[in-house]
Amino acid sequence: MLTTFPIEQFKMLQTDAQNYKDPMSLLKAFPALRIKPDYVLRLYYHYSHGDGIGAVWAFRNEDAPPENWFIDDEEIDEEIFRGGTCDIENLKERGMLKPGNRCKTLKEVFQKPDGALDDFMEAIEGDGTPWSYLSASLFAREAPELGASWHGCSWSARMIFGKDPDELRRAGDSPFQWLVPKPKMWLPSCQDEGDTVIVQFYSHTLLEGERVIQHRDVYQKGSYVSRYEGQDIATGDGFMIF
């Protein structure tokens, strides 16, 4: 059975997700999902001179590192120290404290910590609805982006759409070059195939070359860990670098 979703519903979920700054609170934007009992998510990221890149790891509560608050010292305004307002709540309000483990190198971000699960989505469960699987596909992409900034941004540089992208071209733009037969249906969808659930949606990006991407996540029913089978399906003349 195929279930499709209005693109507006998908984008509202994506917009709401951008209001959160750590992976545990991010789950509030995804009511069809929840953390498994006795598990917790932690954000690891590296930040340097405006560039940030992150990863999320899941732990059993007894194995989890404490959630440390740290200061991005390159962003600190010395005025707040001179003014005597250097307290935790003040820094939180000013966005100068972020939850997570700030790693010294990129390698530390993606090197599996002791006690962590192989995939943080192993710690996620849901209500079993088609919407929950679509939510899982978005959550799995939004969570690591919590640690991303400037050159470290990837997912946030993509636009999700729900109609023929050729219709979105501006006057004078070259048409897309299709690498596969152009799909007829563009809405985000969830295909129930018995023991398997397939989530599919499309995005457009100019990052390092213009592309239309077919995202295809395959789930074993009951699990919210997916196997990715997506591909670039069209290219264009646009280009962007940060």
CSV table of N, CA, C and O in Angstrom, one decimal, residues 18-137:
chain,number,residue,atom,x,y,z
A,18,GLN,N,14.0,22.6,13.2
A,18,GLN,CA,15.1,23.6,13.2
A,18,GLN,C,15.0,24.5,14.5
A,18,GLN,O,15.9,25.3,14.7
A,19,ASN,N,14.0,24.3,15.3
A,19,ASN,CA,13.9,25.0,16.6
A,19,ASN,C,14.6,24.4,17.7
A,19,ASN,O,14.6,24.9,18.8
A,20,TYR,N,15.2,23.2,17.5
A,20,TYR,CA,15.9,22.5,18.6
A,20,TYR,C,17.4,22.4,18.4
A,20,TYR,O,17.9,22.5,17.3
A,21,LYS,N,18.1,22.3,19.5
A,21,LYS,CA,19.6,22.4,19.5
A,21,LYS,C,20.3,21.1,20.0
A,21,LYS,O,21.5,21.1,20.0
A,22,ASP,N,19.6,20.1,20.4
A,22,ASP,CA,20.2,18.9,20.8
A,22,ASP,C,19.3,17.7,20.4
A,22,ASP,O,18.1,17.9,20.3
A,23,PRO,N,19.9,16.5,20.2
A,23,PRO,CA,19.1,15.4,19.6
A,23,PRO,C,17.9,14.9,20.5
A,23,PRO,O,16.9,14.5,20.0
A,24,MET,N,18.1,15.0,21.8
A,24,MET,CA,17.0,14.5,22.7
A,24,MET,C,15.8,15.5,22.6
A,24,MET,O,14.6,15.0,22.5
A,25,SER,N,16.0,16.8,22.7
A,25,SER,CA,14.9,17.7,22.5
A,25,SER,C,14.3,17.7,21.1
A,25,SER,O,13.1,18.0,20.9
A,26,LEU,N,15.2,17.4,20.1
A,26,LEU,CA,14.7,17.4,18.7
A,26,LEU,C,13.6,16.4,18.6
A,26,LEU,O,12.7,16.6,17.7
A,27,LEU,N,13.5,15.3,19.4
A,27,LEU,CA,12.5,14.3,19.3
A,27,LEU,C,11.1,15.0,19.5
A,27,LEU,O,10.1,14.4,19.1
A,28,LYS,N,11.0,16.1,20.2
A,28,LYS,CA,9.8,16.7,20.5
A,28,LYS,C,9.1,17.2,19.2
A,28,LYS,O,7.9,17.3,19.1
A,29,ALA,N,9.9,17.4,18.1
A,29,ALA,CA,9.3,17.8,16.8
A,29,ALA,C,8.8,16.6,16.1
A,29,ALA,O,8.1,16.8,15.0
A,30,PHE,N,9.0,15.4,16.6
A,30,PHE,CA,8.6,14.2,15.8
A,30,PHE,C,7.7,13.4,16.7
A,30,PHE,O,8.1,12.4,17.3
A,31,PRO,N,6.4,13.7,16.9
A,31,PRO,CA,5.5,13.0,17.8
A,31,PRO,C,5.3,11.6,17.5
A,31,PRO,O,4.9,10.8,18.4
A,32,ALA,N,5.5,11.1,16.3
A,32,ALA,CA,5.4,9.7,15.9
A,32,ALA,C,6.6,8.9,16.4
A,32,ALA,O,6.5,7.6,16.3
A,33,LEU,N,7.6,9.5,16.9
A,33,LEU,CA,8.8,8.8,17.3
A,33,LEU,C,9.1,9.0,18.8
A,33,LEU,O,8.6,10.0,19.4
A,34,ARG,N,9.9,8.2,19.4
A,34,ARG,CA,10.3,8.3,20.8
A,34,ARG,C,11.6,7.6,21.0
A,34,ARG,O,12.0,6.7,20.2
A,35,ILE,N,12.3,7.9,22.1
A,35,ILE,CA,13.5,7.2,22.5
A,35,ILE,C,13.1,5.9,23.2
A,35,ILE,O,12.1,5.9,24.0
A,36,LYS,N,13.8,4.8,23.0
A,36,LYS,CA,13.5,3.6,23.7
A,36,LYS,C,13.8,3.8,25.2
A,36,LYS,O,14.7,4.6,25.5
A,37,PRO,N,13.1,3.1,26.1
A,37,PRO,CA,13.4,3.2,27.5
A,37,PRO,C,14.9,2.9,27.8
A,37,PRO,O,15.5,2.0,27.2
A,38,ASP,N,15.5,3.7,28.7
A,38,ASP,CA,16.8,3.4,29.1
A,38,ASP,C,17.9,3.8,28.1
A,38,ASP,O,19.1,3.3,28.2
A,39,TYR,N,17.5,4.5,27.1
A,39,TYR,CA,18.5,5.0,26.1
A,39,TYR,C,18.6,6.5,26.0
A,39,TYR,O,17.6,7.2,26.4
A,40,VAL,N,19.7,7.0,25.5
A,40,VAL,CA,19.8,8.5,25.4
A,40,VAL,C,20.7,8.8,24.2
A,40,VAL,O,21.5,7.9,23.8
A,41,LEU,N,20.4,9.9,23.6
A,41,LEU,CA,21.2,10.4,22.4
A,41,LEU,C,22.2,11.5,22.9
A,41,LEU,O,21.8,12.3,23.7
A,42,ARG,N,23.4,11.5,22.3
A,42,ARG,CA,24.4,12.5,22.5
A,42,ARG,C,24.9,13.1,21.2
A,42,ARG,O,25.2,12.3,20.3
A,43,LEU,N,25.1,14.3,21.2
A,43,LEU,CA,25.7,15.0,20.1
A,43,LEU,C,27.2,15.2,20.2
A,43,LEU,O,27.7,15.7,21.3
A,44,TYR,N,28.0,14.8,19.2
A,44,TYR,CA,29.4,15.0,19.2
A,44,TYR,C,29.7,15.9,18.0
A,44,TYR,O,29.2,15.7,16.9
A,45,TYR,N,30.5,17.0,18.2
A,45,TYR,CA,30.8,17.8,17.1
A,45,TYR,C,32.1,18.6,17.2
A,45,TYR,O,32.6,18.8,18.3
A,46,HIS,N,32.6,18.9,16.1
A,46,HIS,CA,33.9,19.7,16.0
A,46,HIS,C,33.6,21.0,15.4
A,46,HIS,O,32.8,21.1,14.4
A,47,TYR,N,34.1,22.1,16.0
A,47,TYR,CA,33.9,23.4,15.6
A,47,TYR,C,35.2,24.2,15.5
A,47,TYR,O,36.0,24.1,16.4
A,48,SER,N,35.4,24.9,14.4
A,48,SER,CA,36.6,25.6,14.3
A,48,SER,C,36.4,26.8,13.2
A,48,SER,O,36.0,26.5,12.1
A,49,HIS,N,36.6,28.0,13.7
A,49,HIS,CA,36.6,29.2,12.8
A,49,HIS,C,35.3,29.2,11.9
A,49,HIS,O,35.3,29.4,10.7
A,50,GLY,N,34.2,28.9,12.6
A,50,GLY,CA,32.9,29.0,11.9
A,50,GLY,C,32.4,27.7,11.2
A,50,GLY,O,31.2,27.6,10.9
A,51,ASP,N,33.3,26.8,11.0
A,51,ASP,CA,32.9,25.5,10.4
A,51,ASP,C,32.6,24.5,11.5
A,51,ASP,O,33.4,24.2,12.4
A,52,GLY,N,31.4,23.8,11.4
A,52,GLY,CA,31.1,22.8,12.4
A,52,GLY,C,30.6,21.6,11.7
A,52,GLY,O,29.9,21.7,10.6
A,53,ILE,N,30.8,20.4,12.2
A,53,ILE,CA,30.3,19.2,11.7
A,53,ILE,C,30.0,18.2,12.9
A,53,ILE,O,30.7,18.2,13.8
A,54,GLY,N,28.9,17.5,12.8
A,54,GLY,CA,28.4,16.8,13.9
A,54,GLY,C,28.0,15.3,13.6
A,54,GLY,O,27.8,15.0,12.5
A,55,ALA,N,27.9,14.5,14.7
A,55,ALA,CA,27.4,13.2,14.6
A,55,ALA,C,26.6,12.9,15.9
A,55,ALA,O,26.9,13.5,16.9
A,56,VAL,N,25.7,12.1,15.8
A,56,VAL,CA,24.9,11.7,17.0
A,56,VAL,C,25.1,10.2,17.3
A,56,VAL,O,25.2,9.4,16.4
A,57,TRP,N,25.3,9.9,18.6
A,57,TRP,CA,25.5,8.6,19.0
A,57,TRP,C,24.5,8.3,20.1
A,57,TRP,O,24.1,9.1,20.9
A,58,ALA,N,24.1,7.0,20.1
A,58,ALA,CA,23.1,6.5,21.1
A,58,ALA,C,23.8,5.6,22.1
A,58,ALA,O,24.6,4.8,21.8
A,59,PHE,N,23.3,5.7,23.4
A,59,PHE,CA,23.9,4.9,24.5
A,59,PHE,C,22.8,4.4,25.4
A,59,PHE,O,21.7,5.1,25.5
A,60,ARG,N,23.0,3.3,26.0
A,60,ARG,CA,22.2,3.0,27.2
A,60,ARG,C,22.5,4.0,28.3
A,60,ARG,O,23.7,4.5,28.3
A,61,ASN,N,21.6,4.3,29.1
A,61,ASN,CA,21.8,5.3,30.1
A,61,ASN,C,23.0,5.1,31.0
A,61,ASN,O,23.8,6.0,31.2
A,62,GLU,N,23.3,3.8,31.3
A,62,GLU,CA,24.4,3.5,32.2
A,62,GLU,C,25.8,3.7,31.5
A,62,GLU,O,26.8,3.8,32.1
A,63,ASP,N,25.7,3.7,30.1
A,63,ASP,CA,27.0,3.8,29.4
A,63,ASP,C,27.2,5.2,28.8
A,63,ASP,O,28.3,5.5,28.2
A,64,ALA,N,26.2,6.1,29.0
A,64,ALA,CA,26.3,7.4,28.3
A,64,ALA,C,27.2,8.4,29.0
A,64,ALA,O,27.3,8.4,30.3
A,65,PRO,N,28.0,9.2,28.2
A,65,PRO,CA,28.8,10.2,28.8
A,65,PRO,C,27.8,11.3,29.4
A,65,PRO,O,26.7,11.5,28.9
A,66,PRO,N,28.3,12.1,30.4
A,66,PRO,CA,27.4,13.2,30.8
A,66,PRO,C,27.2,14.2,29.7
A,66,PRO,O,28.1,14.4,28.9
A,67,GLU,N,26.1,14.8,29.8
A,67,GLU,CA,25.8,15.9,28.8
A,67,GLU,C,26.5,17.2,29.2
A,67,GLU,O,26.0,17.9,30.1
A,68,ASN,N,27.7,17.4,28.6
A,68,ASN,CA,28.4,18.6,29.0
A,68,ASN,C,28.0,19.8,28.2
A,68,ASN,O,27.6,19.8,27.1
A,69,TRP,N,28.0,20.9,28.9
A,69,TRP,CA,27.8,22.2,28.2
A,69,TRP,C,29.2,22.9,28.0
A,69,TRP,O,30.0,22.9,28.9
A,70,PHE,N,29.4,23.4,26.8
A,70,PHE,CA,30.7,24.0,26.6
A,70,PHE,C,30.5,25.3,25.9
A,70,PHE,O,29.4,25.6,25.3
A,71,ILE,N,31.5,26.1,25.9
A,71,ILE,CA,31.4,27.5,25.3
A,71,ILE,C,32.2,27.5,24.0
A,71,ILE,O,33.3,27.0,23.9
A,72,ASP,N,31.5,28.0,23.0
A,72,ASP,CA,32.2,28.2,21.7
A,72,ASP,C,33.0,29.5,21.9
A,72,ASP,O,32.5,30.6,21.7
A,73,ASP,N,34.3,29.4,22.3
A,73,ASP,CA,35.1,30.5,22.7
A,73,ASP,C,35.3,31.5,21.6
A,73,ASP,O,35.6,32.7,21.9
A,74,GLU,N,35.2,31.1,20.3
A,74,GLU,CA,35.4,32.1,19.2
A,74,GLU,C,34.2,33.0,19.1
A,74,GLU,O,34.3,34.0,18.4
A,75,GLU,N,33.1,32.6,19.8
A,75,GLU,CA,31.9,33.5,19.6
A,75,GLU,C,31.6,34.3,20.9
A,75,GLU,O,30.7,35.1,20.9
A,76,ILE,N,32.4,34.1,21.9
A,76,ILE,CA,32.2,34.8,23.2
A,76,ILE,C,32.5,36.3,23.1
A,76,ILE,O,33.5,36.7,22.6
A,77,ASP,N,31.5,37.1,23.5
A,77,ASP,CA,31.7,38.5,23.6
A,77,ASP,C,32.3,38.9,24.9
A,77,ASP,O,31.7,38.6,26.0
A,78,GLU,N,33.5,39.4,24.9
A,78,GLU,CA,34.2,39.8,26.1
A,78,GLU,C,33.4,40.7,27.0
A,78,GLU,O,33.6,40.8,28.2
A,79,GLU,N,32.4,41.4,26.4
A,79,GLU,CA,31.6,42.4,27.1
A,79,GLU,C,30.9,41.7,28.3
A,79,GLU,O,30.7,42.3,29.3
A,80,ILE,N,30.4,40.5,28.0
A,80,ILE,CA,29.6,39.8,29.1
A,80,ILE,C,30.4,39.5,30.3
A,80,ILE,O,29.9,39.4,31.4
A,81,PHE,N,31.7,39.3,30.1
A,81,PHE,CA,32.6,39.0,31.2
A,81,PHE,C,32.9,40.3,32.0
A,81,PHE,O,32.8,40.3,33.2
A,82,ARG,N,33.1,41.3,31.3
A,82,ARG,CA,33.4,42.6,31.9
A,82,ARG,C,32.1,43.1,32.7
A,82,ARG,O,32.2,43.7,33.7
A,83,GLY,N,31.0,42.7,32.1
A,83,GLY,CA,29.7,43.2,32.8
A,83,GLY,C,29.3,42.3,33.9
A,83,GLY,O,28.3,42.5,34.6
A,84,GLY,N,30.0,41.2,34.2
A,84,GLY,CA,29.7,40.4,35.3
A,84,GLY,C,28.5,39.5,35.1
A,84,GLY,O,27.8,39.1,36.0
A,85,THR,N,28.1,39.2,33.8
A,85,THR,CA,27.0,38.4,33.5
A,85,THR,C,27.3,37.0,33.0
A,85,THR,O,26.6,36.4,32.3
A,86,CYS,N,28.5,36.5,33.4
A,86,CYS,CA,29.0,35.3,32.9
A,86,CYS,C,28.4,34.1,33.7
A,86,CYS,O,29.2,33.5,34.5
A,87,ASP,N,27.1,33.8,33.6
A,87,ASP,CA,26.6,32.7,34.3
A,87,ASP,C,25.9,31.8,33.3
A,87,ASP,O,25.6,32.2,32.2
A,88,ILE,N,25.6,30.6,33.7
A,88,ILE,CA,25.1,29.6,32.8
A,88,ILE,C,23.8,30.0,32.1
A,88,ILE,O,23.7,29.9,30.8
A,89,GLU,N,22.9,30.4,32.8
A,89,GLU,CA,21.6,30.8,32.2
A,89,GLU,C,21.7,31.9,31.2
A,89,GLU,O,21.1,31.9,30.2
A,90,ASN,N,22.5,32.9,31.6
A,90,ASN,CA,22.7,34.0,30.7
A,90,ASN,C,23.3,33.6,29.3
A,90,ASN,O,22.9,34.0,28.3
A,91,LEU,N,24.3,32.7,29.4
A,91,LEU,CA,25.0,32.2,28.2
A,91,LEU,C,24.1,31.3,27.4
A,91,LEU,O,24.1,31.4,26.2
A,92,LYS,N,23.2,30.6,28.1
A,92,LYS,CA,22.2,29.8,27.3
A,92,LYS,C,21.3,30.7,26.5
A,92,LYS,O,21.0,30.5,25.3
A,93,GLU,N,20.8,31.7,27.2
A,93,GLU,CA,19.9,32.6,26.5
A,93,GLU,C,20.5,33.3,25.3
A,93,GLU,O,19.8,33.6,24.4
A,94,ARG,N,21.8,33.6,25.4
A,94,ARG,CA,22.5,34.3,24.3
A,94,ARG,C,23.0,33.3,23.3
A,94,ARG,O,23.6,33.7,22.3
A,95,GLY,N,22.6,32.0,23.4
A,95,GLY,CA,23.0,31.0,22.4
A,95,GLY,C,24.5,30.7,22.4
A,95,GLY,O,25.0,30.2,21.4
A,96,MET,N,25.2,31.0,23.5
A,96,MET,CA,26.7,30.8,23.5
A,96,MET,C,27.0,29.4,24.2
A,96,MET,O,28.2,29.1,24.3
A,97,LEU,N,26.1,28.7,24.7
A,97,LEU,CA,26.3,27.4,25.2
A,97,LEU,C,25.5,26.4,24.4
A,97,LEU,O,24.4,26.7,24.0
A,98,LYS,N,26.1,25.3,24.0
A,98,LYS,CA,25.4,24.2,23.3
A,98,LYS,C,25.6,22.9,23.9
A,98,LYS,O,26.7,22.7,24.5
A,99,PRO,N,24.6,22.0,23.9
A,99,PRO,CA,24.8,20.7,24.6
A,99,PRO,C,25.6,19.8,23.6
A,99,PRO,O,25.4,19.8,22.4
A,100,GLY,N,26.4,18.9,24.2
A,100,GLY,CA,27.1,18.0,23.4
A,100,GLY,C,28.6,17.8,23.8
A,100,GLY,O,29.0,18.4,24.8
A,101,ASN,N,29.3,17.1,23.1
A,101,ASN,CA,30.7,16.9,23.3
A,101,ASN,C,31.5,17.5,22.2
A,101,ASN,O,31.5,17.0,21.1
A,102,ARG,N,32.2,18.6,22.5
A,102,ARG,CA,33.0,19.2,21.4
A,102,ARG,C,34.3,18.5,21.2
A,102,ARG,O,35.1,18.5,22.1
A,103,CYS,N,34.5,17.9,20.1
A,103,CYS,CA,35.7,17.1,19.8
A,103,CYS,C,36.8,18.0,19.3
A,103,CYS,O,36.6,19.0,18.6
A,104,LYS,N,38.0,17.6,19.5
A,104,LYS,CA,39.2,18.3,19.1
A,104,LYS,C,39.5,18.1,17.6
A,104,LYS,O,40.1,19.0,17.0
A,105,THR,N,39.1,17.0,17.1
A,105,THR,CA,39.4,16.7,15.7
A,105,THR,C,38.1,16.1,15.0
A,105,THR,O,37.2,15.6,15.7
A,106,LEU,N,38.1,16.2,13.7
A,106,LEU,CA,37.0,15.6,12.9
A,106,LEU,C,36.9,14.0,13.2
A,106,LEU,O,35.8,13.5,13.2
A,107,LYS,N,38.1,13.4,13.3
A,107,LYS,CA,38.1,12.0,13.5
A,107,LYS,C,37.3,11.6,14.8
A,107,LYS,O,36.6,10.6,14.8
A,108,GLU,N,37.5,12.4,15.8
A,108,GLU,CA,36.8,12.1,17.1
A,108,GLU,C,35.3,12.1,16.9
A,108,GLU,O,34.5,11.3,17.6
A,109,VAL,N,34.8,13.0,16.0
A,109,VAL,CA,33.3,13.1,15.8
A,109,VAL,C,32.7,11.8,15.3
A,109,VAL,O,31.7,11.3,15.8
A,110,PHE,N,33.4,11.1,14.4
A,110,PHE,CA,32.9,10.0,13.7
A,110,PHE,C,33.4,8.6,14.2
A,110,PHE,O,33.1,7.6,13.7
A,111,GLN,N,34.4,8.7,15.2
A,111,GLN,CA,34.9,7.5,15.7
A,111,GLN,C,34.0,7.0,16.8
A,111,GLN,O,33.7,7.7,17.8
A,112,LYS,N,33.4,5.8,16.7
A,112,LYS,CA,32.4,5.3,17.6
A,112,LYS,C,32.9,5.3,19.0
A,112,LYS,O,33.9,4.7,19.4
A,113,PRO,N,32.2,6.1,19.9
A,113,PRO,CA,32.6,6.1,21.3
A,113,PRO,C,32.4,4.8,22.0
A,113,PRO,O,31.5,4.0,21.6
A,114,ASP,N,33.1,4.6,23.1
A,114,ASP,CA,32.9,3.3,23.9
A,114,ASP,C,31.5,3.3,24.4
A,114,ASP,O,30.9,4.3,24.9
A,115,GLY,N,30.8,2.2,24.2
A,115,GLY,CA,29.4,2.0,24.7
A,115,GLY,C,28.3,2.5,23.8
A,115,GLY,O,27.2,2.3,24.1
A,116,ALA,N,28.7,3.1,22.7
A,116,ALA,CA,27.7,3.6,21.7
A,116,ALA,C,27.2,2.5,20.8
A,116,ALA,O,27.9,1.5,20.5
A,117,LEU,N,25.9,2.6,20.4
A,117,LEU,CA,25.4,1.7,19.4
A,117,LEU,C,26.0,2.1,18.0
A,117,LEU,O,26.5,3.2,17.8
A,118,ASP,N,25.9,1.1,17.1
A,118,ASP,CA,26.4,1.3,15.8
A,118,ASP,C,25.7,2.4,15.1
A,118,ASP,O,26.3,3.2,14.3
A,119,ASP,N,24.4,2.5,15.2
A,119,ASP,CA,23.5,3.5,14.6
A,119,ASP,C,22.6,4.1,15.6
A,119,ASP,O,21.9,3.4,16.3
A,120,PHE,N,22.6,5.4,15.7
A,120,PHE,CA,21.7,6.0,16.8
A,120,PHE,C,20.3,5.8,16.6
A,120,PHE,O,19.5,5.8,17.5
A,121,MET,N,19.9,5.4,15.3
A,121,MET,CA,18.4,5.1,15.1
A,121,MET,C,18.0,3.8,15.7
A,121,MET,O,16.8,3.5,15.8
A,122,GLU,N,19.0,3.0,16.2
A,122,GLU,CA,18.7,1.8,16.9
A,122,GLU,C,18.0,2.1,18.2
A,122,GLU,O,17.3,1.2,18.8
A,123,ALA,N,18.2,3.3,18.7
A,123,ALA,CA,17.6,3.7,20.0
A,123,ALA,C,16.2,4.4,19.8
A,123,ALA,O,15.6,4.8,20.8
A,124,ILE,N,15.7,4.4,18.6
A,124,ILE,CA,14.5,5.1,18.3
A,124,ILE,C,13.4,4.1,18.0
A,124,ILE,O,13.6,3.1,17.3
A,125,GLU,N,12.2,4.3,18.5
A,125,GLU,CA,11.0,3.5,18.2
A,125,GLU,C,9.9,4.5,17.8
A,125,GLU,O,10.0,5.7,18.0
A,126,GLY,N,8.8,3.9,17.2
A,126,GLY,CA,7.7,4.8,16.8
A,126,GLY,C,6.4,4.1,16.9
A,126,GLY,O,6.3,2.9,17.4
A,127,ASP,N,5.3,4.7,16.3
A,127,ASP,CA,4.0,4.2,16.5
A,127,ASP,C,3.6,3.2,15.3
A,127,ASP,O,2.5,2.8,15.3
A,128,GLY,N,4.5,3.0,14.4
A,128,GLY,CA,4.3,2.0,13.3
A,128,GLY,C,3.5,2.5,12.2
A,128,GLY,O,3.3,1.8,11.2
A,129,THR,N,3.1,3.8,12.2
A,129,THR,CA,2.4,4.4,11.1
A,129,THR,C,3.3,4.7,9.9
A,129,THR,O,4.5,4.9,10.1
A,130,PRO,N,2.8,4.9,8.7
A,130,PRO,CA,3.6,5.4,7.6
A,130,PRO,C,4.3,6.7,7.9
A,130,PRO,O,5.4,6.9,7.6
A,131,TRP,N,3.5,7.6,8.6
A,131,TRP,CA,4.1,8.9,9.0
A,131,TRP,C,5.3,8.7,9.9
A,131,TRP,O,6.3,9.5,9.8
A,132,SER,N,5.3,7.7,10.7
A,132,SER,CA,6.5,7.5,11.6
A,132,SER,C,7.7,7.1,10.9
A,132,SER,O,8.8,7.5,11.2
A,133,TYR,N,7.6,6.3,9.8
A,133,TYR,CA,8.7,6.0,9.0
A,133,TYR,C,9.3,7.2,8.2
A,133,TYR,O,10.5,7.4,8.1
A,134,LEU,N,8.4,8.0,7.7
A,134,LEU,CA,8.8,9.2,7.0
A,134,LEU,C,9.5,10.1,8.0
A,134,LEU,O,10.5,10.8,7.8
A,135,SER,N,8.9,10.2,9.2
A,135,SER,CA,9.5,11.0,10.3
A,135,SER,C,10.9,10.5,10.6
A,135,SER,O,11.8,11.3,10.9
A,136,ALA,N,11.1,9.2,10.7
A,136,ALA,CA,12.4,8.6,11.0
A,136,ALA,C,13.4,9.0,9.9
A,136,ALA,O,14.6,9.3,10.2
A,137,SER,N,13.0,9.0,8.7
A,137,SER,CA,13.9,9.4,7.6
A,137,SER,C,14.4,10.9,7.7
A,137,SER,O,15.6,11.2,7.5
